[in-house]
Short mmCIF file of C-alpha atoms in Angstrom, two decimals:
data_model
loop_
_atom_site.label_atom_id
_atom_site.label_comp_id
_atom_site.label_asym_id
_atom_site.label_seq_id
_atom_site.Cartn_x
_atom_site.Cartn_y
_atom_site.Cartn_z
CA UNK A 186 -7.92 0.16 -8.84
CA UNK A 187 -4.81 1.82 -7.44
CA UNK A 188 -4.49 1.39 -3.64
CA UNK A 189 -1.66 2.42 -1.23
CA UNK A 190 -0.89 -0.23 1.46
CA UNK A 191 1.97 -1.48 3.61
CA UNK A 192 4.35 -3.17 1.28
CA UNK A 193 6.11 -6.41 1.46
CA UNK A 194 9.07 -4.68 -0.12
CA UNK A 195 10.57 -1.26 -0.51
CA UNK A 196 9.44 1.04 -3.36
CA UNK A 197 13.03 1.06 -4.72
CA UNK A 198 12.95 -2.78 -5.10
CA UNK A 199 10.74 -5.35 -6.92
CA UNK A 200 7.93 -5.45 -4.41
CA UNK A 201 5.16 -7.79 -5.21
CA UNK A 202 2.10 -7.87 -2.95
CA UNK A 203 0.56 -5.72 -0.27
CA UNK A 204 1.17 -6.91 3.38
CA UNK A 205 -2.68 -6.74 3.89
CA UNK A 206 -3.27 -9.43 1.17
CA UNK A 207 -4.82 -12.48 2.79
CA UNK A 208 -3.27 -15.89 2.30
CA UNK A 209 -4.42 -19.29 3.52
CA UNK A 210 -1.82 -21.07 5.70
CA UNK A 211 -2.13 -24.73 6.69
CA UNK A 212 -3.01 -24.98 10.33
CA UNK A 213 -3.45 -21.11 10.70
CA UNK A 214 -6.26 -20.43 8.26
CA UNK A 215 -6.41 -17.00 6.53
CA UNK A 216 -3.69 -14.46 7.67
CA UNK A 217 -2.23 -11.27 6.26
CA UNK A 218 0.89 -11.74 4.17
CA UNK A 219 2.70 -9.44 6.55
CA UNK A 220 2.15 -12.08 9.25
CA UNK A 221 3.69 -14.97 7.16
CA UNK A 222 6.72 -16.84 8.65
CA UNK A 223 9.49 -18.92 7.24
CA UNK A 224 8.26 -22.50 7.14
CA UNK A 225 4.56 -21.64 6.90
CA UNK A 226 2.78 -23.59 4.27
CA UNK A 227 0.66 -21.52 1.89
CA UNK A 228 -2.26 -22.59 -0.38
CA UNK A 229 -1.15 -22.03 -3.93
CA UNK A 230 -3.34 -21.21 -7.03
CA UNK A 231 -1.59 -23.90 -9.03
CA UNK A 232 -3.80 -26.79 -10.30
CA UNK A 233 -4.32 -29.07 -8.43
CA UNK A 234 -4.22 -26.63 -5.47
CA UNK A 235 -1.72 -27.60 -2.75
CA UNK A 236 0.23 -26.28 0.17
CA UNK A 237 3.82 -25.07 -0.57
CA UNK A 238 6.37 -24.10 2.19
CA UNK A 239 7.54 -20.42 2.39
CA UNK A 240 11.38 -20.74 2.23
CA UNK A 241 12.38 -17.12 1.95
CA UNK A 242 11.26 -13.50 1.58
CA UNK A 243 12.77 -11.74 -1.32
CA UNK A 244 11.71 -8.28 -0.09
CA UNK A 245 10.09 -7.01 3.01
CA UNK A 246 9.61 -3.62 4.47
CA UNK A 247 7.08 -2.62 7.10
CA UNK A 248 8.21 0.97 7.19
CA UNK A 249 7.39 2.05 3.58
CA UNK A 250 4.25 2.59 1.54
CA UNK A 251 3.71 1.09 -1.89
CA UNK A 252 1.33 1.47 -4.71
CA UNK A 253 -0.70 -1.64 -5.79
CA UNK A 254 -3.23 -2.48 -8.39
CA UNK A 255 -6.27 -4.33 -7.01
CA UNK A 256 -7.64 -6.99 -9.28
CA UNK A 257 -11.32 -7.47 -8.95
CA UNK A 258 -13.32 -9.39 -8.03
CA UNK A 259 -10.52 -11.37 -6.31
CA UNK A 260 -9.14 -8.33 -4.63
CA UNK A 261 -5.55 -9.53 -5.39
CA UNK A 262 -3.16 -6.46 -4.65
CA UNK A 263 0.10 -6.54 -6.54
CA UNK A 264 2.54 -4.04 -7.93
CA UNK A 265 2.19 -2.63 -11.50
CA UNK A 266 5.24 -4.60 -12.65
CA UNK A 267 4.47 -7.96 -11.04
CA UNK A 268 4.03 -10.59 -13.77
CA UNK A 269 0.59 -12.30 -14.03
CA UNK A 270 -0.78 -15.01 -16.39
CA UNK A 271 -3.86 -14.15 -18.45
CA UNK A 272 -6.16 -17.05 -19.44
CA UNK A 273 -5.19 -18.33 -22.97
CA UNK A 274 -1.71 -16.79 -22.96
CA UNK A 275 1.52 -18.77 -22.61
CA UNK A 276 3.59 -15.95 -21.07
CA UNK A 277 3.04 -13.85 -18.07
CA UNK A 278 2.46 -10.03 -18.48
CA UNK A 279 2.99 -7.12 -16.28
CA UNK A 280 -0.09 -6.38 -14.07
CA UNK A 281 -0.22 -2.91 -15.43
CA UNK A 282 -1.08 -4.29 -18.88
CA UNK A 283 -4.33 -6.08 -17.71
CA UNK A 284 -7.56 -4.93 -19.25
CA UNK A 285 -11.10 -5.11 -18.15
CA UNK A 286 -12.36 -8.59 -19.20
CA UNK A 287 -9.08 -10.32 -18.92
CA UNK A 288 -9.09 -13.58 -16.87
#
């Protein structure tokens, strides 16, 4: 589904995720991405799951709205052009190319 949320980047740049997305931070629990700070350790989805340090923010804008796709049932919110891996594929594809039933 399309949703409009506070972005982590401006609409003119390559924004990635909604600032409202929850992320698990070591020692803080689940917080909104807009509340992340440099040095926080976030739980990754890589296998095995582990915490990785936030060392920079490529883009961040609290003053602009962005358009996001919401991937269900995970409720992941990302921009149409953000790359994502589909189960069984060796290359990432733009989120806008996902189809119902992709994993």
